[in-house]
């Protein structure tokens, strides 16, 4: 999405962090107001485009989180830590044993990716089901909220329809090392702000 141009200037003198910061501020000072407004607008357009794509995926897939990263090894060998999952969540599709679902549990912030192992379907169409990680010894009743033995459709964030292996490791690294995340965001922001049209 970014065309030509050059990125931020790297340190020319001594290679120190202070030198890099001085070069960055020097570049910003050399820009006239019109150039600066243009670069800020360009950055805002990139961010809003990403948000629009995300919202579009939510509508198309029916899932509040159409793309998630596997954070643990509980689903190995089907999925490994760092795999990127693509989800759909169409409410008309019945949940069946053997499906891999992503679900939320009350009291836990992070959704869980596990396989449905048992389904109870009542005459009125209500479905309750039990999940388990492929790599776990026991089912997930110990993960559910106290007194809860089954999940319902309302607990489901989505169902796995495809994946890309290990692509999500960047997300895991950024969560494990917040300083790396902020440094990466700062570099990306500086690149967009200081990029010149060739």
JSON list of C-alpha atoms in Angstrom, two decimals:
[
{"chain": "A", "resi": 1, "resn": "UNK", "atom": "CA", "xyz": [0.00, 0.00, 0.00]},
{"chain": "A", "resi": 2, "resn": "UNK", "atom": "CA", "xyz": [3.01, 2.27, 0.42]},
{"chain": "A", "resi": 3, "resn": "UNK", "atom": "CA", "xyz": [4.65, 3.48, -2.80]},
{"chain": "A", "resi": 4, "resn": "UNK", "atom": "CA", "xyz": [8.30, 4.24, -3.46]},
{"chain": "A", "resi": 5, "resn": "UNK", "atom": "CA", "xyz": [10.02, 6.85, -1.36]},
{"chain": "A", "resi": 6, "resn": "UNK", "atom": "CA", "xyz": [12.47, 6.29, 1.42]},
{"chain": "A", "resi": 7, "resn": "UNK", "atom": "CA", "xyz": [12.03, 5.38, 5.06]},
{"chain": "A", "resi": 8, "resn": "UNK", "atom": "CA", "xyz": [13.26, 7.25, 8.11]},
{"chain": "A", "resi": 9, "resn": "UNK", "atom": "CA", "xyz": [16.89, 8.36, 8.14]},
{"chain": "A", "resi": 10, "resn": "UNK", "atom": "CA", "xyz": [19.10, 6.15, 10.29]},
{"chain": "A", "resi": 11, "resn": "UNK", "atom": "CA", "xyz": [21.89, 7.53, 12.44]},
{"chain": "A", "resi": 12, "resn": "UNK", "atom": "CA", "xyz": [24.65, 9.13, 10.40]},
{"chain": "A", "resi": 13, "resn": "UNK", "atom": "CA", "xyz": [26.89, 10.11, 13.26]},
{"chain": "A", "resi": 14, "resn": "UNK", "atom": "CA", "xyz": [28.12, 7.64, 15.80]},
{"chain": "A", "resi": 15, "resn": "UNK", "atom": "CA", "xyz": [25.14, 5.27, 15.39]},
{"chain": "A", "resi": 16, "resn": "UNK", "atom": "CA", "xyz": [23.77, 6.11, 18.85]},
{"chain": "A", "resi": 17, "resn": "UNK", "atom": "CA", "xyz": [20.14, 6.23, 19.87]},
{"chain": "A", "resi": 18, "resn": "UNK", "atom": "CA", "xyz": [20.47, 9.95, 20.53]},
{"chain": "A", "resi": 19, "resn": "UNK", "atom": "CA", "xyz": [21.77, 10.49, 16.99]},
{"chain": "A", "resi": 20, "resn": "UNK", "atom": "CA", "xyz": [18.78, 8.64, 15.53]},
{"chain": "A", "resi": 21, "resn": "UNK", "atom": "CA", "xyz": [16.36, 10.75, 17.56]},
{"chain": "A", "resi": 22, "resn": "UNK", "atom": "CA", "xyz": [18.08, 13.98, 16.43]},
{"chain": "A", "resi": 23, "resn": "UNK", "atom": "CA", "xyz": [17.86, 12.87, 12.78]},
{"chain": "A", "resi": 24, "resn": "UNK", "atom": "CA", "xyz": [14.16, 12.09, 13.22]},
{"chain": "A", "resi": 25, "resn": "UNK", "atom": "CA", "xyz": [13.40, 15.50, 14.73]},
{"chain": "A", "resi": 26, "resn": "UNK", "atom": "CA", "xyz": [15.57, 17.17, 12.10]},
{"chain": "A", "resi": 27, "resn": "UNK", "atom": "CA", "xyz": [13.53, 15.52, 9.33]},
{"chain": "A", "resi": 28, "resn": "UNK", "atom": "CA", "xyz": [10.29, 16.63, 11.01]},
{"chain": "A", "resi": 29, "resn": "UNK", "atom": "CA", "xyz": [11.57, 20.23, 11.26]},
{"chain": "A", "resi": 30, "resn": "UNK", "atom": "CA", "xyz": [12.54, 20.27, 7.58]},
{"chain": "A", "resi": 31, "resn": "UNK", "atom": "CA", "xyz": [9.01, 19.30, 6.51]},
{"chain": "A", "resi": 32, "resn": "UNK", "atom": "CA", "xyz": [6.69, 22.18, 5.81]},
{"chain": "A", "resi": 33, "resn": "UNK", "atom": "CA", "xyz": [3.21, 22.12, 7.37]},
{"chain": "A", "resi": 34, "resn": "UNK", "atom": "CA", "xyz": [1.53, 20.91, 4.18]},
{"chain": "A", "resi": 35, "resn": "UNK", "atom": "CA", "xyz": [3.88, 17.91, 3.92]},
{"chain": "A", "resi": 36, "resn": "UNK", "atom": "CA", "xyz": [3.36, 17.06, 7.58]},
{"chain": "A", "resi": 37, "resn": "UNK", "atom": "CA", "xyz": [-0.45, 17.24, 7.26]},
{"chain": "A", "resi": 38, "resn": "UNK", "atom": "CA", "xyz": [-0.24, 15.06, 4.14]},
{"chain": "A", "resi": 39, "resn": "UNK", "atom": "CA", "xyz": [1.84, 12.41, 5.94]},
{"chain": "A", "resi": 40, "resn": "UNK", "atom": "CA", "xyz": [-0.46, 12.42, 9.00]},
{"chain": "A", "resi": 41, "resn": "UNK", "atom": "CA", "xyz": [-3.49, 12.08, 6.71]},
{"chain": "A", "resi": 42, "resn": "UNK", "atom": "CA", "xyz": [-1.76, 9.25, 4.84]},
{"chain": "A", "resi": 43, "resn": "UNK", "atom": "CA", "xyz": [-1.13, 7.43, 8.14]},
{"chain": "A", "resi": 44, "resn": "UNK", "atom": "CA", "xyz": [-4.76, 7.96, 9.24]},
{"chain": "A", "resi": 45, "resn": "UNK", "atom": "CA", "xyz": [-6.00, 6.55, 5.92]},
{"chain": "A", "resi": 46, "resn": "UNK", "atom": "CA", "xyz": [-3.89, 3.39, 6.37]},
{"chain": "A", "resi": 47, "resn": "UNK", "atom": "CA", "xyz": [-5.24, 2.87, 9.91]},
{"chain": "A", "resi": 48, "resn": "UNK", "atom": "CA", "xyz": [-8.87, 3.49, 8.86]},
{"chain": "A", "resi": 49, "resn": "UNK", "atom": "CA", "xyz": [-8.49, 1.16, 5.86]},
{"chain": "A", "resi": 50, "resn": "UNK", "atom": "CA", "xyz": [-7.26, -1.62, 8.16]},
{"chain": "A", "resi": 51, "resn": "UNK", "atom": "CA", "xyz": [-10.23, -1.05, 10.50]},
{"chain": "A", "resi": 52, "resn": "UNK", "atom": "CA", "xyz": [-12.67, -1.12, 7.57]},
{"chain": "A", "resi": 53, "resn": "UNK", "atom": "CA", "xyz": [-11.21, -4.41, 6.31]},
{"chain": "A", "resi": 54, "resn": "UNK", "atom": "CA", "xyz": [-11.52, -5.87, 9.84]},
{"chain": "A", "resi": 55, "resn": "UNK", "atom": "CA", "xyz": [-15.15, -4.74, 10.17]},
{"chain": "A", "resi": 56, "resn": "UNK", "atom": "CA", "xyz": [-15.88, -6.15, 6.71]},
{"chain": "A", "resi": 57, "resn": "UNK", "atom": "CA", "xyz": [-14.46, -9.53, 7.74]},
{"chain": "A", "resi": 58, "resn": "UNK", "atom": "CA", "xyz": [-16.69, -9.49, 10.85]},
{"chain": "A", "resi": 59, "resn": "UNK", "atom": "CA", "xyz": [-19.78, -8.97, 8.67]},
{"chain": "A", "resi": 60, "resn": "UNK", "atom": "CA", "xyz": [-18.78, -11.59, 6.06]},
{"chain": "A", "resi": 61, "resn": "UNK", "atom": "CA", "xyz": [-17.78, -14.31, 8.56]},
{"chain": "A", "resi": 62, "resn": "UNK", "atom": "CA", "xyz": [-20.40, -13.65, 11.25]},
{"chain": "A", "resi": 63, "resn": "UNK", "atom": "CA", "xyz": [-17.64, -13.86, 13.88]},
{"chain": "A", "resi": 64, "resn": "UNK", "atom": "CA", "xyz": [-16.67, -11.07, 16.27]},
{"chain": "A", "resi": 65, "resn": "UNK", "atom": "CA", "xyz": [-13.05, -12.24, 15.87]},
{"chain": "A", "resi": 66, "resn": "UNK", "atom": "CA", "xyz": [-12.63, -13.64, 12.34]},
{"chain": "A", "resi": 67, "resn": "UNK", "atom": "CA", "xyz": [-8.87, -14.17, 12.80]},
{"chain": "A", "resi": 68, "resn": "UNK", "atom": "CA", "xyz": [-7.26, -15.49, 16.01]},
{"chain": "A", "resi": 69, "resn": "UNK", "atom": "CA", "xyz": [-3.83, -16.75, 17.06]},
{"chain": "A", "resi": 70, "resn": "UNK", "atom": "CA", "xyz": [-3.33, -20.09, 18.85]},
{"chain": "A", "resi": 71, "resn": "UNK", "atom": "CA", "xyz": [-1.57, -19.21, 22.12]},
{"chain": "A", "resi": 72, "resn": "UNK", "atom": "CA", "xyz": [-0.93, -22.66, 23.61]},
{"chain": "A", "resi": 73, "resn": "UNK", "atom": "CA", "xyz": [-0.04, -26.21, 22.61]},
{"chain": "A", "resi": 74, "resn": "UNK", "atom": "CA", "xyz": [-3.30, -27.74, 23.84]},
{"chain": "A", "resi": 75, "resn": "UNK", "atom": "CA", "xyz": [-4.50, -28.48, 20.27]},
{"chain": "A", "resi": 76, "resn": "UNK", "atom": "CA", "xyz": [-1.31, -30.13, 18.99]},
{"chain": "A", "resi": 77, "resn": "UNK", "atom": "CA", "xyz": [-0.84, -31.81, 16.56]},
{"chain": "A", "resi": 78, "resn": "UNK", "atom": "CA", "xyz": [-3.86, -30.19, 14.79]},
{"chain": "A", "resi": 79, "resn": "UNK", "atom": "CA", "xyz": [-2.70, -26.64, 15.58]},
{"chain": "A", "resi": 80, "resn": "UNK", "atom": "CA", "xyz": [0.53, -25.34, 17.07]},
{"chain": "A", "resi": 81, "resn": "UNK", "atom": "CA", "xyz": [1.34, -22.25, 19.10]},
{"chain": "A", "resi": 82, "resn": "UNK", "atom": "CA", "xyz": [1.50, -19.28, 16.74]},
{"chain": "A", "resi": 83, "resn": "UNK", "atom": "CA", "xyz": [-0.85, -20.68, 14.06]},
{"chain": "A", "resi": 84, "resn": "UNK", "atom": "CA", "xyz": [-3.28, -18.14, 12.63]},
{"chain": "A", "resi": 85, "resn": "UNK", "atom": "CA", "xyz": [-6.90, -19.42, 12.49]},
{"chain": "A", "resi": 86, "resn": "UNK", "atom": "CA", "xyz": [-9.65, -18.15, 10.19]},
{"chain": "A", "resi": 87, "resn": "UNK", "atom": "CA", "xyz": [-13.11, -18.39, 11.77]},
{"chain": "A", "resi": 88, "resn": "UNK", "atom": "CA", "xyz": [-16.74, -18.24, 10.74]},
{"chain": "A", "resi": 89, "resn": "UNK", "atom": "CA", "xyz": [-19.75, -18.21, 13.05]},
{"chain": "A", "resi": 90, "resn": "UNK", "atom": "CA", "xyz": [-23.00, -18.62, 11.12]},
{"chain": "A", "resi": 91, "resn": "UNK", "atom": "CA", "xyz": [-25.72, -19.29, 13.68]},
{"chain": "A", "resi": 92, "resn": "UNK", "atom": "CA", "xyz": [-27.75, -21.47, 11.31]},
{"chain": "A", "resi": 93, "resn": "UNK", "atom": "CA", "xyz": [-24.94, -24.07, 11.10]},
{"chain": "A", "resi": 94, "resn": "UNK", "atom": "CA", "xyz": [-25.38, -26.74, 13.77]},
{"chain": "A", "resi": 95, "resn": "UNK", "atom": "CA", "xyz": [-22.41, -27.52, 16.01]},
{"chain": "A", "resi": 96, "resn": "UNK", "atom": "CA", "xyz": [-21.24, -31.10, 15.64]},
{"chain": "A", "resi": 97, "resn": "UNK", "atom": "CA", "xyz": [-18.81, -33.36, 17.51]},
{"chain": "A", "resi": 98, "resn": "UNK", "atom": "CA", "xyz": [-15.35, -33.20, 15.99]},
{"chain": "A", "resi": 99, "resn": "UNK", "atom": "CA", "xyz": [-15.54, -29.50, 15.07]},
{"chain": "A", "resi": 100, "resn": "UNK", "atom": "CA", "xyz": [-12.89, -27.11, 16.36]},
{"chain": "A", "resi": 101, "resn": "UNK", "atom": "CA", "xyz": [-14.46, -24.09, 18.03]},
{"chain": "A", "resi": 102, "resn": "UNK", "atom": "CA", "xyz": [-13.17, -20.90, 19.62]},
{"chain": "A", "resi": 103, "resn": "UNK", "atom": "CA", "xyz": [-15.18, -20.05, 22.74]},
{"chain": "A", "resi": 104, "resn": "UNK", "atom": "CA", "xyz": [-15.25, -17.57, 25.59]},
{"chain": "A", "resi": 105, "resn": "UNK", "atom": "CA", "xyz": [-15.62, -18.52, 29.23]},
{"chain": "A", "resi": 106, "resn": "UNK", "atom": "CA", "xyz": [-16.95, -16.11, 31.84]},
{"chain": "A", "resi": 107, "resn": "UNK", "atom": "CA", "xyz": [-14.06, -14.80, 33.92]},
{"chain": "A", "resi": 108, "resn": "UNK", "atom": "CA", "xyz": [-11.43, -15.38, 31.21]},
{"chain": "A", "resi": 109, "resn": "UNK", "atom": "CA", "xyz": [-10.36, -12.62, 28.83]},
{"chain": "A", "resi": 110, "resn": "UNK", "atom": "CA", "xyz": [-8.71, -14.81, 26.19]},
{"chain": "A", "resi": 111, "resn": "UNK", "atom": "CA", "xyz": [-10.86, -17.15, 24.04]},
{"chain": "A", "resi": 112, "resn": "UNK", "atom": "CA", "xyz": [-9.96, -20.87, 23.96]},
{"chain": "A", "resi": 113, "resn": "UNK", "atom": "CA", "xyz": [-9.50, -23.03, 20.83]},
{"chain": "A", "resi": 114, "resn": "UNK", "atom": "CA", "xyz": [-10.60, -26.63, 21.46]},
{"chain": "A", "resi": 115, "resn": "UNK", "atom": "CA", "xyz": [-12.48, -29.51, 19.81]},
{"chain": "A", "resi": 116, "resn": "UNK", "atom": "CA", "xyz": [-16.13, -30.41, 20.45]},
{"chain": "A", "resi": 117, "resn": "UNK", "atom": "CA", "xyz": [-16.25, -33.97, 21.83]},
{"chain": "A", "resi": 118, "resn": "UNK", "atom": "CA", "xyz": [-19.92, -34.32, 22.91]},
{"chain": "A", "resi": 119, "resn": "UNK", "atom": "CA", "xyz": [-23.15, -32.64, 21.78]},
{"chain": "A", "resi": 120, "resn": "UNK", "atom": "CA", "xyz": [-26.56, -32.72, 23.50]},
{"chain": "A", "resi": 121, "resn": "UNK", "atom": "CA", "xyz": [-29.40, -31.50, 21.28]},
{"chain": "A", "resi": 122, "resn": "UNK", "atom": "CA", "xyz": [-32.83, -30.95, 22.83]},
{"chain": "A", "resi": 123, "resn": "UNK", "atom": "CA", "xyz": [-36.16, -31.21, 21.04]},
{"chain": "A", "resi": 124, "resn": "UNK", "atom": "CA", "xyz": [-36.58, -27.40, 21.02]},
{"chain": "A", "resi": 125, "resn": "UNK", "atom": "CA", "xyz": [-33.32, -27.02, 19.06]},
{"chain": "A", "resi": 126, "resn": "UNK", "atom": "CA", "xyz": [-31.14, -25.91, 21.98]},
{"chain": "A", "resi": 127, "resn": "UNK", "atom": "CA", "xyz": [-27.65, -27.38, 21.84]},
{"chain": "A", "resi": 128, "resn": "UNK", "atom": "CA", "xyz": [-25.18, -27.92, 24.64]},
{"chain": "A", "resi": 129, "resn": "UNK", "atom": "CA", "xyz": [-21.72, -29.28, 24.04]},
{"chain": "A", "resi": 130, "resn": "UNK", "atom": "CA", "xyz": [-18.47, -30.26, 25.74]},
{"chain": "A", "resi": 131, "resn": "UNK", "atom": "CA", "xyz": [-14.96, -29.42, 24.51]},
{"chain": "A", "resi": 132, "resn": "UNK", "atom": "CA", "xyz": [-11.45, -30.75, 25.00]},
{"chain": "A", "resi": 133, "resn": "UNK", "atom": "CA", "xyz": [-7.97, -29.90, 23.75]},
{"chain": "A", "resi": 134, "resn": "UNK", "atom": "CA", "xyz": [-6.54, -32.66, 21.52]},
{"chain": "A", "resi": 135, "resn": "UNK", "atom": "CA", "xyz": [-3.33, -32.58, 23.57]},
{"chain": "A", "resi": 136, "resn": "UNK", "atom": "CA", "xyz": [-5.10, -32.54, 26.97]},
{"chain": "A", "resi": 137, "resn": "UNK", "atom": "CA", "xyz": [-5.82, -35.55, 29.15]},
{"chain": "A", "resi": 138, "resn": "UNK", "atom": "CA", "xyz": [-9.25, -34.39, 30.36]},
{"chain": "A", "resi": 139, "resn": "UNK", "atom": "CA", "xyz": [-12.21, -32.40, 29.02]},
{"chain": "A", "resi": 140, "resn": "UNK", "atom": "CA", "xyz": [-12.64, -28.65, 29.60]},
{"chain": "A", "resi": 141, "resn": "UNK", "atom": "CA", "xyz": [-15.07, -28.71, 32.52]},
{"chain": "A", "resi": 142, "resn": "UNK", "atom": "CA", "xyz": [-12.22, -27.48, 34.74]},
{"chain": "A", "resi": 143, "resn": "UNK", "atom": "CA", "xyz": [-11.86, -24.41, 32.47]},
{"chain": "A", "resi": 144, "resn": "UNK", "atom": "CA", "xyz": [-15.55, -23.45, 32.46]},
{"chain": "A", "resi": 145, "resn": "UNK", "atom": "CA", "xyz": [-16.96, -21.15, 35.13]},
{"chain": "A", "resi": 146, "resn": "UNK", "atom": "CA", "xyz": [-17.82, -22.77, 38.45]},
{"chain": "A", "resi": 147, "resn": "UNK", "atom": "CA", "xyz": [-20.90, -24.99, 38.17]},
{"chain": "A", "resi": 148, "resn": "UNK", "atom": "CA", "xyz": [-20.89, -24.94, 34.35]},
{"chain": "A", "resi": 149, "resn": "UNK", "atom": "CA", "xyz": [-20.68, -28.38, 32.71]},
{"chain": "A", "resi": 150, "resn": "UNK", "atom": "CA", "xyz": [-21.59, -27.52, 29.12]},
{"chain": "A", "resi": 151, "resn": "UNK", "atom": "CA", "xyz": [-21.13, -24.72, 26.61]},
{"chain": "A", "resi": 152, "resn": "UNK", "atom": "CA", "xyz": [-23.92, -23.16, 24.55]},
{"chain": "A", "resi": 153, "resn": "UNK", "atom": "CA", "xyz": [-23.96, -21.47, 21.14]},
{"chain": "A", "resi": 154, "resn": "UNK", "atom": "CA", "xyz": [-23.79, -18.03, 22.78]},
{"chain": "A", "resi": 155, "resn": "UNK", "atom": "CA", "xyz": [-20.32, -18.94, 24.13]},
{"chain": "A", "resi": 156, "resn": "UNK", "atom": "CA", "xyz": [-18.89, -19.58, 20.65]},
{"chain": "A", "resi": 157, "resn": "UNK", "atom": "CA", "xyz": [-16.75, -16.88, 19.02]},
{"chain": "A", "resi": 158, "resn": "UNK", "atom": "CA", "xyz": [-16.24, -18.88, 15.84]},
{"chain": "A", "resi": 159, "resn": "UNK", "atom": "CA", "xyz": [-15.37, -22.19, 14.20]},
{"chain": "A", "resi": 160, "resn": "UNK", "atom": "CA", "xyz": [-12.02, -22.91, 12.58]},
{"chain": "A", "resi": 161, "resn": "UNK", "atom": "CA", "xyz": [-12.27, -23.01, 8.77]},
{"chain": "A", "resi": 162, "resn": "UNK", "atom": "CA", "xyz": [-8.59, -22.66, 7.83]},
{"chain": "A", "resi": 163, "resn": "UNK", "atom": "CA", "xyz": [-5.18, -21.73, 9.20]},
{"chain": "A", "resi": 164, "resn": "UNK", "atom": "CA", "xyz": [-1.72, -20.42, 8.38]},
{"chain": "A", "resi": 165, "resn": "UNK", "atom": "CA", "xyz": [1.06, -22.11, 10.35]},
{"chain": "A", "resi": 166, "resn": "UNK", "atom": "CA", "xyz": [3.17, -19.98, 12.72]},
{"chain": "A", "resi": 167, "resn": "UNK", "atom": "CA", "xyz": [2.18, -16.64, 11.13]},
{"chain": "A", "resi": 168, "resn": "UNK", "atom": "CA", "xyz": [0.82, -15.47, 14.49]},
{"chain": "A", "resi": 169, "resn": "UNK", "atom": "CA", "xyz": [4.19, -15.80, 16.27]},
{"chain": "A", "resi": 170, "resn": "UNK", "atom": "CA", "xyz": [4.70, -12.05, 15.75]},
{"chain": "A", "resi": 171, "resn": "UNK", "atom": "CA", "xyz": [1.58, -11.41, 17.88]},
{"chain": "A", "resi": 172, "resn": "UNK", "atom": "CA", "xyz": [2.84, -13.75, 20.60]},
{"chain": "A", "resi": 173, "resn": "UNK", "atom": "CA", "xyz": [6.26, -12.06, 20.64]},
{"chain": "A", "resi": 174, "resn": "UNK", "atom": "CA", "xyz": [4.61, -8.62, 20.88]},
{"chain": "A", "resi": 175, "resn": "UNK", "atom": "CA", "xyz": [2.44, -9.80, 23.80]},
{"chain": "A", "resi": 176, "resn": "UNK", "atom": "CA", "xyz": [5.40, -11.41, 25.59]},
{"chain": "A", "resi": 177, "resn": "UNK", "atom": "CA", "xyz": [7.70, -8.41, 24.99]},
{"chain": "A", "resi": 178, "resn": "UNK", "atom": "CA", "xyz": [5.66, -5.15, 25.10]},
{"chain": "A", "resi": 179, "resn": "UNK", "atom": "CA", "xyz": [8.77, -3.00, 24.48]},
{"chain": "A", "resi": 180, "resn": "UNK", "atom": "CA", "xyz": [9.27, -4.73, 21.13]},
{"chain": "A", "resi": 181, "resn": "UNK", "atom": "CA", "xyz": [5.63, -3.96, 20.24]},
{"chain": "A", "resi": 182, "resn": "UNK", "atom": "CA", "xyz": [6.00, -0.25, 21.01]},
{"chain": "A", "resi": 183, "resn": "UNK", "atom": "CA", "xyz": [9.32, -0.05, 19.15]},
{"chain": "A", "resi": 184, "resn": "UNK", "atom": "CA", "xyz": [7.77, -1.70, 16.08]},
{"chain": "A", "resi": 185, "resn": "UNK", "atom": "CA", "xyz": [4.78, 0.66, 16.16]},
{"chain": "A", "resi": 186, "resn": "UNK", "atom": "CA", "xyz": [7.11, 3.66, 16.53]},
{"chain": "A", "resi": 187, "resn": "UNK", "atom": "CA", "xyz": [9.22, 2.57, 13.54]},
{"chain": "A", "resi": 188, "resn": "UNK", "atom": "CA", "xyz": [6.12, 1.99, 11.39]},
{"chain": "A", "resi": 189, "resn": "UNK", "atom": "CA", "xyz": [4.65, 5.35, 12.38]},
{"chain": "A", "resi": 190, "resn": "UNK", "atom": "CA", "xyz": [7.94, 7.14, 11.67]},
{"chain": "A", "resi": 191, "resn": "UNK", "atom": "CA", "xyz": [8.24, 5.43, 8.28]},
{"chain": "A", "resi": 192, "resn": "UNK", "atom": "CA", "xyz": [4.78, 6.54, 7.20]},
{"chain": "A", "resi": 193, "resn": "UNK", "atom": "CA", "xyz": [5.23, 10.10, 8.51]},
{"chain": "A", "resi": 194, "resn": "UNK", "atom": "CA", "xyz": [8.66, 10.59, 6.93]},
{"chain": "A", "resi": 195, "resn": "UNK", "atom": "CA", "xyz": [8.09, 8.74, 3.65]},
{"chain": "A", "resi": 196, "resn": "UNK", "atom": "CA", "xyz": [8.53, 11.01, 0.64]},
{"chain": "A", "resi": 197, "resn": "UNK", "atom": "CA", "xyz": [6.86, 10.59, -2.71]},
{"chain": "A", "resi": 198, "resn": "UNK", "atom": "CA", "xyz": [9.53, 9.81, -5.33]}
]
